[in-house]
Coordinates of C-alpha atoms in Angstrom, one line a residue:
X1 CA -24.0 -182.9 -59.4
X2 CA -25.2 -183.4 -63.0
X3 CA -28.8 -184.4 -63.6
X4 CA -29.3 -186.7 -66.6
X5 CA -31.6 -185.1 -69.2
X6 CA -32.6 -187.4 -72.0
X7 CA -32.5 -186.1 -75.6
X8 CA -34.0 -188.6 -78.1
X9 CA -31.1 -190.8 -79.1
X10 CA -28.7 -188.3 -77.8
X11 CA -27.5 -189.5 -74.3
X12 CA -26.8 -192.9 -73.1
X13 CA -25.9 -193.0 -69.4
X14 CA -25.4 -196.6 -68.2
X15 CA -26.2 -197.4 -64.5
X16 CA -24.3 -200.6 -63.5
X17 CA -23.0 -202.4 -60.5
X18 CA -20.2 -204.8 -60.0
X19 CA -22.4 -207.9 -60.1
X20 CA -24.7 -206.8 -63.1
X21 CA -23.8 -206.9 -66.7
X22 CA -25.0 -204.2 -69.1
X23 CA -25.3 -203.9 -72.9
X24 CA -23.9 -200.9 -74.9
X25 CA -25.0 -199.5 -78.2
X26 CA -23.6 -201.8 -80.8
X27 CA -20.6 -200.5 -82.8
X28 CA -18.9 -201.8 -85.8
X29 CA -15.5 -201.4 -87.5
X30 CA -12.0 -201.0 -86.3
X31 CA -10.1 -197.7 -85.8
X32 CA -7.1 -197.1 -88.1
X33 CA -3.6 -197.4 -86.7
X34 CA -2.3 -194.2 -85.1
X35 CA -0.1 -192.3 -87.6
X36 CA 1.6 -190.6 -84.7
X37 CA 2.2 -187.3 -86.5
X38 CA 3.5 -185.1 -83.6
X39 CA 5.5 -185.9 -80.5
X40 CA 4.5 -189.6 -80.9
X41 CA 6.4 -192.9 -80.9
X42 CA 4.4 -195.9 -81.9
X43 CA 5.8 -199.3 -82.8
X44 CA 3.7 -201.1 -85.5
X45 CA 5.3 -204.4 -84.6
X46 CA 4.2 -204.0 -80.9
X47 CA 0.7 -202.9 -81.9
X48 CA 0.2 -205.7 -84.4
X49 CA 1.8 -208.5 -82.3
X50 CA 0.1 -210.2 -79.4
X51 CA 0.0 -207.5 -76.7
X52 CA 0.3 -207.8 -72.9
X53 CA -1.3 -205.3 -70.5
X54 CA 2.1 -203.8 -69.8
X55 CA 3.1 -203.2 -73.4
X56 CA 3.5 -199.6 -74.6
X57 CA 1.2 -198.9 -77.6
X58 CA 1.8 -195.1 -77.9
X59 CA 3.6 -192.2 -76.3
X60 CA 3.0 -188.5 -76.2
X61 CA 5.0 -185.6 -74.9
X62 CA 3.1 -183.1 -72.8
X63 CA 4.4 -180.0 -71.1
X64 CA 3.8 -180.3 -67.4
X65 CA 5.3 -178.5 -64.4
X66 CA 8.0 -177.0 -66.6
X67 CA 9.2 -180.3 -68.1
X68 CA 8.4 -182.2 -71.3
X69 CA 6.8 -185.2 -69.7
X70 CA 6.5 -188.4 -71.7
X71 CA 3.2 -190.2 -71.3
X72 CA 3.2 -193.9 -72.1
X73 CA -0.1 -195.5 -73.0
X74 CA -0.8 -199.1 -72.3
X75 CA -3.5 -201.2 -74.0
X76 CA -7.1 -200.9 -72.8
X77 CA -7.9 -204.0 -70.7
X78 CA -11.4 -205.4 -70.7
X79 CA -12.9 -206.0 -67.2
X80 CA -16.3 -207.5 -67.7
X81 CA -18.3 -204.6 -69.2
X82 CA -15.7 -202.0 -68.6
X83 CA -12.3 -201.2 -70.0
X84 CA -9.4 -199.8 -67.9
X85 CA -6.9 -197.3 -69.4
X86 CA -3.4 -197.1 -68.0
X87 CA -1.1 -194.1 -68.5
X88 CA 2.4 -193.7 -67.1
X89 CA 4.0 -190.3 -66.7
X90 CA 7.8 -190.2 -67.0
X91 CA 10.0 -187.2 -66.2
X92 CA 7.6 -185.2 -64.0
X93 CA 9.6 -183.0 -61.7
X94 CA 9.8 -184.2 -58.1
X95 CA 7.7 -181.2 -56.8
X96 CA 5.4 -181.2 -59.9
X97 CA 1.9 -182.6 -60.3
X98 CA -0.7 -183.4 -62.9
X99 CA -3.4 -180.8 -62.4
X100 CA -7.1 -181.1 -62.3
X101 CA -7.5 -178.3 -64.9
X102 CA -5.5 -180.2 -67.4
X103 CA -7.6 -183.3 -67.2
X104 CA -11.0 -181.7 -66.4
X105 CA -11.2 -178.1 -67.6
X106 CA -12.4 -174.9 -66.0
X107 CA -15.9 -176.1 -65.4
X108 CA -17.5 -177.1 -62.1
X109 CA -19.9 -179.9 -61.8
X110 CA -18.0 -182.5 -63.8
X111 CA -15.6 -185.0 -62.3
X112 CA -11.9 -185.0 -62.6
X113 CA -10.5 -186.6 -65.8
X114 CA -13.6 -185.6 -67.9
X115 CA -11.2 -184.2 -70.5
X116 CA -9.4 -187.5 -70.9
X117 CA -11.8 -189.5 -73.1
X118 CA -12.1 -192.5 -75.4
X119 CA -13.7 -192.1 -78.8
X120 CA -15.2 -194.3 -81.5
X121 CA -15.2 -192.0 -84.5
X122 CA -16.6 -194.7 -86.8
X123 CA -19.9 -194.4 -84.9
X124 CA -19.4 -190.9 -83.5
X125 CA -19.4 -191.8 -79.9
X126 CA -17.4 -190.5 -76.9
X127 CA -16.8 -192.6 -73.7
X128 CA -16.3 -190.4 -70.6
X129 CA -14.7 -191.6 -67.4
X130 CA -16.9 -193.9 -65.2
X131 CA -18.3 -192.5 -62.0
X132 CA -19.2 -193.9 -58.6
X133 CA -22.3 -193.2 -56.5
X134 CA -20.8 -189.8 -55.3
X135 CA -20.3 -188.7 -59.0
X136 CA -16.6 -189.0 -58.6
X137 CA -14.3 -190.4 -61.3
X138 CA -13.4 -194.1 -60.8
X139 CA -9.7 -193.5 -61.3
X140 CA -6.4 -193.4 -59.5
X141 CA -5.9 -190.0 -57.7
X142 CA -9.7 -189.5 -57.8
X143 CA -9.3 -185.8 -57.2
X144 CA -7.4 -185.3 -60.5
X145 CA -4.1 -184.3 -58.8
X146 CA -1.3 -186.7 -59.1
X147 CA 2.3 -185.9 -58.5
X148 CA 5.0 -185.4 -55.9
X149 CA 6.7 -188.4 -57.4
X150 CA 8.6 -189.0 -60.7
X151 CA 6.6 -191.8 -62.2
X152 CA 2.9 -191.6 -61.4
X153 CA 0.6 -194.1 -63.1
X154 CA -3.0 -193.0 -63.7
X155 CA -5.7 -195.7 -64.3
X156 CA -9.3 -195.0 -65.3
X157 CA -12.4 -197.0 -66.0
X158 CA -14.7 -196.5 -69.0
X159 CA -17.6 -198.4 -70.5
X160 CA -16.5 -201.1 -72.9
X161 CA -17.6 -201.0 -76.5
X162 CA -19.2 -203.9 -78.3
X163 CA -17.2 -207.1 -78.5
X164 CA -16.6 -206.5 -82.2
X165 CA -14.6 -203.3 -81.5
X166 CA -10.9 -204.0 -80.8
X167 CA -9.6 -200.5 -80.4
X168 CA -10.7 -197.0 -79.4
X169 CA -9.1 -193.5 -79.8
X170 CA -7.7 -191.7 -76.8
X171 CA -7.9 -188.0 -76.2
X172 CA -5.1 -186.9 -74.0
X173 CA -5.1 -183.2 -73.2
X174 CA -1.9 -181.5 -74.2
X175 CA -0.9 -184.2 -76.6
X176 CA -1.9 -185.2 -80.2
X177 CA -5.0 -187.4 -80.3
X178 CA -4.2 -191.1 -80.4
X179 CA -6.5 -192.7 -82.9
X180 CA -6.0 -196.4 -82.0
X181 CA -5.5 -197.9 -78.6
X182 CA -6.0 -201.7 -78.7
X183 CA -8.4 -203.4 -76.4
X184 CA -7.2 -206.7 -75.0
X185 CA -8.1 -209.3 -72.5
X186 CA -5.9 -209.9 -69.5
X187 CA -5.1 -208.7 -66.0
X188 CA -5.3 -205.0 -65.2
X189 CA -1.7 -203.6 -64.8
X190 CA -0.6 -203.3 -61.2
X191 CA -0.8 -199.8 -59.8
X192 CA 2.3 -197.8 -59.1
X193 CA 1.8 -195.7 -55.9
X194 CA 4.2 -192.8 -56.3
X195 CA 3.4 -190.9 -53.1
X196 CA 1.1 -190.4 -50.2
X197 CA -1.7 -188.9 -52.3
X198 CA -2.1 -192.2 -54.2
X199 CA -5.6 -193.8 -54.0
X200 CA -6.2 -197.0 -55.9
X201 CA -9.4 -197.1 -57.8
X202 CA -12.0 -199.9 -57.5
X203 CA -13.9 -200.8 -60.6
X204 CA -16.6 -202.4 -58.4
X205 CA -17.7 -198.9 -57.4
X206 CA -18.8 -197.9 -60.9
X207 CA -22.4 -196.9 -61.2
X208 CA -22.3 -194.8 -64.3
X209 CA -20.3 -195.2 -67.5
X210 CA -21.5 -192.5 -70.0
X211 CA -21.4 -193.2 -73.7
X212 CA -22.5 -190.1 -75.6
X213 CA -23.1 -189.2 -79.3
X214 CA -20.9 -186.6 -81.0
X215 CA -22.8 -183.9 -82.8
X216 CA -21.9 -181.1 -85.2
X217 CA -22.6 -177.4 -85.9
X218 CA -22.0 -175.2 -88.9
X219 CA -22.7 -171.6 -89.6
X220 CA -22.3 -169.1 -92.4
X221 CA -19.5 -166.6 -92.0
X222 CA -21.9 -163.8 -93.0
X223 CA -24.1 -164.7 -90.0
X224 CA -27.2 -165.3 -92.2
X225 CA -27.7 -169.0 -91.7
X226 CA -26.8 -171.4 -88.9
X227 CA -27.6 -175.1 -88.8
X228 CA -27.5 -177.2 -85.6
X229 CA -27.7 -180.9 -86.3
X230 CA -28.4 -183.6 -83.7
X231 CA -30.1 -186.9 -83.4
X232 CA -33.1 -185.2 -82.0
X233 CA -33.7 -182.1 -84.2
X234 CA -32.4 -179.7 -86.7
X235 CA -32.5 -176.0 -85.9
X236 CA -31.8 -173.4 -88.5
X237 CA -31.3 -169.7 -87.4
X238 CA -31.8 -166.9 -89.8
X239 CA -30.6 -163.4 -88.9
X240 CA -33.4 -160.9 -89.0
X241 CA -31.0 -158.2 -90.2
X242 CA -30.4 -160.3 -93.3
X243 CA -34.1 -161.1 -93.8
X244 CA -35.8 -157.7 -93.0
X245 CA -35.1 -154.0 -92.9
X246 CA -35.3 -152.3 -89.6
X247 CA -38.7 -152.6 -88.0
X248 CA -40.1 -154.3 -91.1
X249 CA -41.7 -157.6 -91.7
X250 CA -41.3 -157.8 -95.5
X251 CA -38.5 -160.0 -96.7
X252 CA -35.5 -158.2 -98.3
X253 CA -34.2 -159.1 -101.8
X254 CA -31.4 -161.1 -100.2
X255 CA -33.8 -163.0 -97.9
X256 CA -35.0 -165.5 -100.5
X257 CA -31.5 -167.0 -100.9
X258 CA -31.2 -167.4 -97.1
X259 CA -34.6 -169.1 -96.9
X260 CA -33.7 -171.4 -99.8
X261 CA -30.5 -172.4 -97.9
X262 CA -32.6 -173.2 -94.8
X263 CA -35.0 -175.3 -96.9
X264 CA -32.0 -177.3 -98.3
X265 CA -30.9 -178.1 -94.8
X266 CA -34.3 -179.1 -93.6
X267 CA -35.2 -181.2 -96.7
X268 CA -32.1 -183.4 -96.0
X269 CA -33.9 -184.7 -92.9
X270 CA -36.7 -187.1 -92.4
X271 CA -40.2 -185.5 -92.7
X272 CA -41.6 -183.7 -89.6
X273 CA -43.2 -180.5 -88.4
X274 CA -41.3 -177.3 -88.8
X275 CA -41.8 -174.7 -86.1
X276 CA -40.9 -171.1 -87.1
X277 CA -40.4 -168.7 -84.3
X278 CA -39.6 -165.0 -84.5
X279 CA -37.4 -163.2 -82.0
X280 CA -36.5 -159.6 -81.4
X281 CA -34.1 -157.5 -79.3
X282 CA -35.2 -155.4 -76.3
X283 CA -35.6 -152.1 -78.2
X284 CA -39.2 -150.8 -78.1
X285 CA -42.1 -152.1 -76.1
X286 CA -42.9 -155.8 -75.3
X287 CA -46.2 -155.6 -77.2
X288 CA -44.6 -154.1 -80.3
X289 CA -41.8 -156.7 -80.3
X290 CA -44.3 -159.5 -79.8
X291 CA -46.4 -158.5 -82.8
X292 CA -43.3 -157.8 -85.0
X293 CA -41.8 -161.3 -84.2
X294 CA -45.1 -163.0 -85.1
X295 CA -45.4 -161.1 -88.5
X296 CA -41.8 -161.9 -89.3
X297 CA -42.3 -165.6 -88.5
X298 CA -45.3 -165.7 -90.9
X299 CA -43.3 -163.9 -93.6
X300 CA -40.6 -166.6 -93.4
X301 CA -43.2 -169.4 -93.4
X302 CA -44.8 -168.1 -96.6
X303 CA -41.5 -168.0 -98.4
X304 CA -40.3 -171.4 -97.0
X305 CA -43.6 -173.0 -98.2
X306 CA -42.5 -172.2 -101.8
X307 CA -39.3 -174.3 -101.5
X308 CA -40.5 -177.3 -99.4
X309 CA -43.2 -179.9 -99.5
X310 CA -45.7 -178.9 -96.9
X311 CA -47.4 -182.3 -97.0
X312 CA -44.2 -183.8 -95.6
X313 CA -43.1 -180.8 -93.6
X314 CA -46.1 -179.0 -92.0
X315 CA -45.3 -175.5 -90.8
X316 CA -46.3 -173.8 -87.6
X317 CA -45.4 -170.2 -86.6
X318 CA -45.0 -168.3 -83.3
X319 CA -43.5 -165.1 -82.0
X320 CA -41.5 -164.7 -78.8
X321 CA -40.8 -161.0 -79.0
X322 CA -37.9 -160.1 -76.8
X323 CA -38.7 -162.8 -74.2
X324 CA -36.1 -165.4 -75.2
X325 CA -32.8 -163.7 -76.0
X326 CA -30.0 -165.8 -77.3
X327 CA -27.5 -163.7 -75.4
X328 CA -27.9 -160.7 -73.1
X329 CA -29.1 -157.5 -74.8
X330 CA -26.1 -155.5 -73.5
X331 CA -24.5 -154.4 -76.8
X332 CA -25.3 -153.7 -80.4
X333 CA -23.6 -156.9 -81.4
X334 CA -25.6 -159.0 -79.0
X335 CA -28.9 -157.3 -80.1
X336 CA -28.1 -158.3 -83.6
X337 CA -27.7 -161.9 -82.6
X338 CA -31.1 -161.8 -80.8
X339 CA -32.9 -160.4 -83.8
X340 CA -33.5 -163.8 -85.5
X341 CA -36.0 -166.3 -86.8
X342 CA -35.5 -169.9 -85.9
X343 CA -36.8 -172.9 -87.9
X344 CA -36.9 -176.1 -85.9
X345 CA -37.6 -179.5 -87.5
X346 CA -38.2 -182.5 -85.3
X347 CA -38.0 -185.9 -87.0
X348 CA -37.4 -189.4 -85.8
X349 CA -34.3 -190.4 -87.9
X350 CA -31.0 -188.5 -88.2
X351 CA -29.5 -188.0 -91.6
X352 CA -26.2 -186.3 -92.3
X353 CA -26.4 -182.8 -93.9
X354 CA -23.7 -182.0 -96.4
X355 CA -21.7 -178.9 -95.5
X356 CA -22.2 -176.0 -97.9
X357 CA -18.8 -175.1 -99.5
X358 CA -19.9 -172.7 -102.2
X359 CA -18.2 -169.3 -102.4
X360 CA -14.8 -168.0 -101.6
X361 CA -13.5 -167.6 -98.0
X362 CA -13.8 -163.9 -97.1
X363 CA -10.7 -162.1 -96.1
X364 CA -9.9 -161.9 -92.3
X365 CA -10.3 -158.2 -91.7
X366 CA -8.6 -158.1 -88.3
X367 CA -5.9 -160.7 -87.4
X368 CA -3.0 -162.6 -88.9
X369 CA -3.1 -165.0 -91.8
X370 CA -0.4 -167.5 -92.9
X371 CA -0.1 -171.1 -94.1
X372 CA -0.4 -173.8 -91.5
X373 CA 3.3 -174.7 -92.1
X374 CA 4.6 -171.2 -91.5
X375 CA 2.2 -170.3 -88.7
X376 CA 1.6 -167.0 -87.0
X377 CA 3.2 -165.3 -84.0
X378 CA 0.9 -163.3 -81.6
X379 CA 2.3 -161.0 -78.9
X380 CA -0.2 -160.4 -76.1
X381 CA 0.4 -161.0 -72.4
X382 CA 2.8 -163.7 -73.7
X383 CA 4.3 -164.4 -77.1
X384 CA 3.0 -167.7 -78.7
X385 CA 3.5 -169.2 -82.1
X386 CA 0.6 -171.1 -83.7
X387 CA 1.2 -173.7 -86.4
X388 CA -0.7 -176.6 -88.0
X389 CA 1.7 -178.3 -90.4
X390 CA -0.8 -181.0 -91.2
X391 CA -4.3 -182.4 -90.4
X392 CA -5.4 -186.1 -90.3
X393 CA -8.4 -188.0 -91.7
X394 CA -9.4 -190.5 -89.0
X395 CA -12.5 -192.6 -89.8
X396 CA -13.7 -189.9 -92.1
X397 CA -13.2 -187.1 -89.5
X398 CA -10.7 -184.3 -90.0
X399 CA -8.4 -183.8 -87.0
X400 CA -6.2 -180.7 -86.8
X401 CA -3.3 -180.9 -84.4
X402 CA -2.7 -177.2 -83.5
X403 CA 0.9 -176.6 -82.2
X404 CA 1.3 -173.7 -79.7
X405 CA 4.9 -172.8 -78.8
X406 CA 6.0 -170.3 -76.2
X407 CA 8.6 -168.1 -78.0
X408 CA 9.2 -165.7 -75.2
X409 CA 11.6 -166.0 -72.2
X410 CA 8.9 -166.7 -69.6
X411 CA 9.3 -169.5 -67.0
X412 CA 6.4 -170.4 -64.8
X413 CA 4.6 -167.3 -65.9
X414 CA 1.3 -166.3 -64.2
X415 CA 0.0 -165.7 -67.8
X416 CA -0.8 -168.6 -70.1
X417 CA -2.8 -169.3 -73.2
X418 CA -6.0 -167.9 -71.9
X419 CA -8.5 -169.2 -74.4
X420 CA -9.1 -170.4 -77.9
X421 CA -12.9 -170.1 -77.5
X422 CA -15.4 -167.2 -77.4
X423 CA -17.2 -166.1 -74.3
X424 CA -20.7 -167.3 -75.4
X425 CA -21.6 -170.8 -76.6
X426 CA -23.1 -171.0 -80.1
X427 CA -25.8 -173.0 -78.5
X428 CA -27.1 -169.9 -76.7
X429 CA -27.0 -168.4 -73.3
X430 CA -29.1 -171.2 -71.9
X431 CA -26.2 -173.6 -72.2
X432 CA -22.8 -173.9 -70.7
X433 CA -19.5 -175.1 -72.0
X434 CA -15.8 -175.0 -71.1
X435 CA -15.1 -171.3 -71.9
X436 CA -11.3 -171.8 -71.9
X437 CA -11.4 -174.7 -74.3
X438 CA -10.1 -174.8 -77.9
X439 CA -13.6 -174.9 -79.3
X440 CA -13.3 -171.5 -81.0
X441 CA -10.9 -172.9 -83.6
X442 CA -13.1 -173.6 -86.6
X443 CA -12.6 -175.0 -90.2
X444 CA -13.6 -172.6 -93.0
X445 CA -14.9 -174.2 -96.2
X446 CA -16.2 -171.7 -98.7
X447 CA -18.5 -169.4 -96.7
X448 CA -19.2 -172.1 -94.1
X449 CA -17.7 -172.2 -90.7
X450 CA -17.5 -175.7 -89.1
X451 CA -17.2 -176.0 -85.3
X452 CA -15.5 -178.9 -83.5
X453 CA -17.6 -181.9 -82.7
X454 CA -19.3 -181.7 -79.3
X455 CA -21.6 -183.7 -77.1
X456 CA -24.4 -183.0 -74.6
X457 CA -22.9 -184.0 -71.2
X458 CA -25.8 -183.4 -68.8
X459 CA -27.4 -180.6 -66.8
X460 CA -25.9 -178.7 -63.9
X461 CA -27.8 -178.1 -60.7
X462 CA -29.7 -175.2 -62.2
X463 CA -31.0 -177.2 -65.1
X464 CA -28.6 -175.6 -67.6
X465 CA -27.4 -178.0 -70.4
X466 CA -23.6 -178.6 -70.5
X467 CA -22.1 -179.2 -74.0
X468 CA -18.4 -180.2 -74.2
X469 CA -16.3 -180.0 -77.3
X470 CA -14.1 -182.8 -78.7
X471 CA -11.0 -180.9 -78.0
X472 CA -9.1 -179.5 -75.0
X473 CA -11.4 -178.3 -72.2
X474 CA -8.8 -176.1 -70.7
X475 CA -6.1 -174.1 -72.5
X476 CA -4.3 -172.7 -69.5
X477 CA -1.8 -175.5 -68.9
X478 CA 1.7 -174.2 -68.1
X479 CA 3.9 -173.6 -71.2
X480 CA 7.4 -172.4 -70.5
X481 CA 9.8 -170.8 -73.0
X482 CA 10.5 -173.1 -75.9
X483 CA 7.8 -175.6 -75.0
X484 CA 5.1 -176.8 -77.4
X485 CA 1.6 -178.0 -76.5
X486 CA -0.6 -179.8 -78.9
X487 CA -4.4 -179.0 -79.1
X488 CA -6.1 -181.7 -81.2
X489 CA -9.4 -180.6 -82.5
X490 CA -11.9 -183.1 -84.0
X491 CA -14.2 -182.0 -86.7
X492 CA -17.2 -183.7 -88.5
X493 CA -16.9 -185.9 -91.6
X494 CA -16.2 -183.4 -94.5
X495 CA -15.8 -185.8 -97.4
X496 CA -12.7 -186.1 -99.5
X497 CA -10.8 -182.9 -98.7
X498 CA -7.1 -182.4 -99.4
X499 CA -6.5 -179.2 -97.5
X500 CA -8.3 -177.2 -94.9
X501 CA -8.2 -173.7 -93.5
X502 CA -8.7 -173.0 -89.8
X503 CA -9.6 -169.8 -88.0
X504 CA -9.6 -168.7 -84.3
X505 CA -11.7 -165.7 -83.5
X506 CA -12.4 -163.0 -83.6
X507 CA -14.2 -163.1 -80.2
X508 CA -13.8 -162.6 -76.5
X509 CA -10.6 -164.2 -75.3
X510 CA -9.4 -164.9 -78.9
X511 CA -6.7 -163.1 -80.8
X512 CA -7.9 -163.7 -84.3
X513 CA -5.7 -165.7 -86.7
X514 CA -6.2 -167.9 -89.8
X515 CA -4.0 -170.8 -91.0
X516 CA -4.4 -171.9 -94.6
X517 CA -3.4 -174.7 -96.9
X518 CA -3.1 -177.4 -94.2
X519 CA -2.7 -180.7 -95.9
X520 CA -5.0 -183.5 -94.8
X521 CA -3.4 -187.0 -94.5
X522 CA -5.9 -189.7 -95.6
X523 CA -6.9 -192.7 -93.4
X524 CA -4.6 -194.8 -95.6
X525 CA -1.7 -192.5 -94.9

């Protein structure tokens, strides 16, 4: 069971009942029509005309149970302060089923269908499936396993956006992101019970309908500076190996540039107190590391004070020694990550930080590089081809549709696409995420690495925060020989960009590759 943990302005979990109305955070604007770039069939005349709840507004082809299954999406139907999504699956083999992992991800503690989400990219919000008093999804086939019939219909409840919003995007795992599903008034489509496992959902059982803000993360490829932005705080991490020589507390000649970069990130925010904390690895005694971490924090504070207005940004320092490692101290690489100085600014109002794009993208030392159109072929336990012929601009966000095709002869193999994400979350070892997600595919702009958007979902039973990315939460869906699966990945607003470069890895579970010169279609396109 997840326990709600409030971050200032970060989490909105709505408790409701069938007889009580509730008010959502106000939204404005209308999502752009879906361009349908991949495996998509959309009829503009249908979308623009007066719709009925049974009309098809988009289709996607998703590999399921060895077949290319067509998913038909119906309009979102308002039901008081909820909306109901209806998806029909056509061509599922008679003995096949829609798995929990496809729609949830390899992560316990979150309900089925958590990977199937509605998004408002104008206001950077994600709507996750509504839950009942038992923390179960309010949906058809509530256990997330539908099948044993050719035409299952899945229906799910979500919170409704403000009345001024007439469409939302739909994230369907395995298919290209649908950026506009109209919201209409009318009767909820009738269920289609396909087999004995069918369980109709009851919207009167909804007690929670989460609406969560999307957040962003960027880092420097050299590992010197990382910036975590949210509605609550900005945290900048400086690698101690860049700032200091071994066992030293005097800034190196390269450290000034790193501190200047950190100051630029912090000054883009509203005024507030900056806390500077030094951290070390586990080499040497606890007392030695504690004193070293304190001296290093003070050295960074003295340099930062030269580049920032202390009247608006008061500075406090502390040292944690080896007491709060970011990752376990079990390798030289991890110890390098733990040797760091963090600068945390808390302010009341969030402002967007421009992504640094200066400098050339460094060469990928280990791995394959090709254009997005050409793609790369990687032979591991299976042979997969990765391509990204184009990206899309949707409400200012860049969305990359990564195509993964099985080019071997395997049918129903026990091996699949294991991961497109690293073992450890960039938010540290005190957080959890979906480790077999596609979150490890990042955009490179100059020397800056941009992670997919993500959102704080809640706490697990141990109190550990769960952060989920705006991409597939599970990459292990079955892909047979010749089949293609789409992994849509949603990135922050990057301004007016014409092309992007993406990179996966290197890291645990990732065969490193880079795809360059991916054209970005504008909102107008």
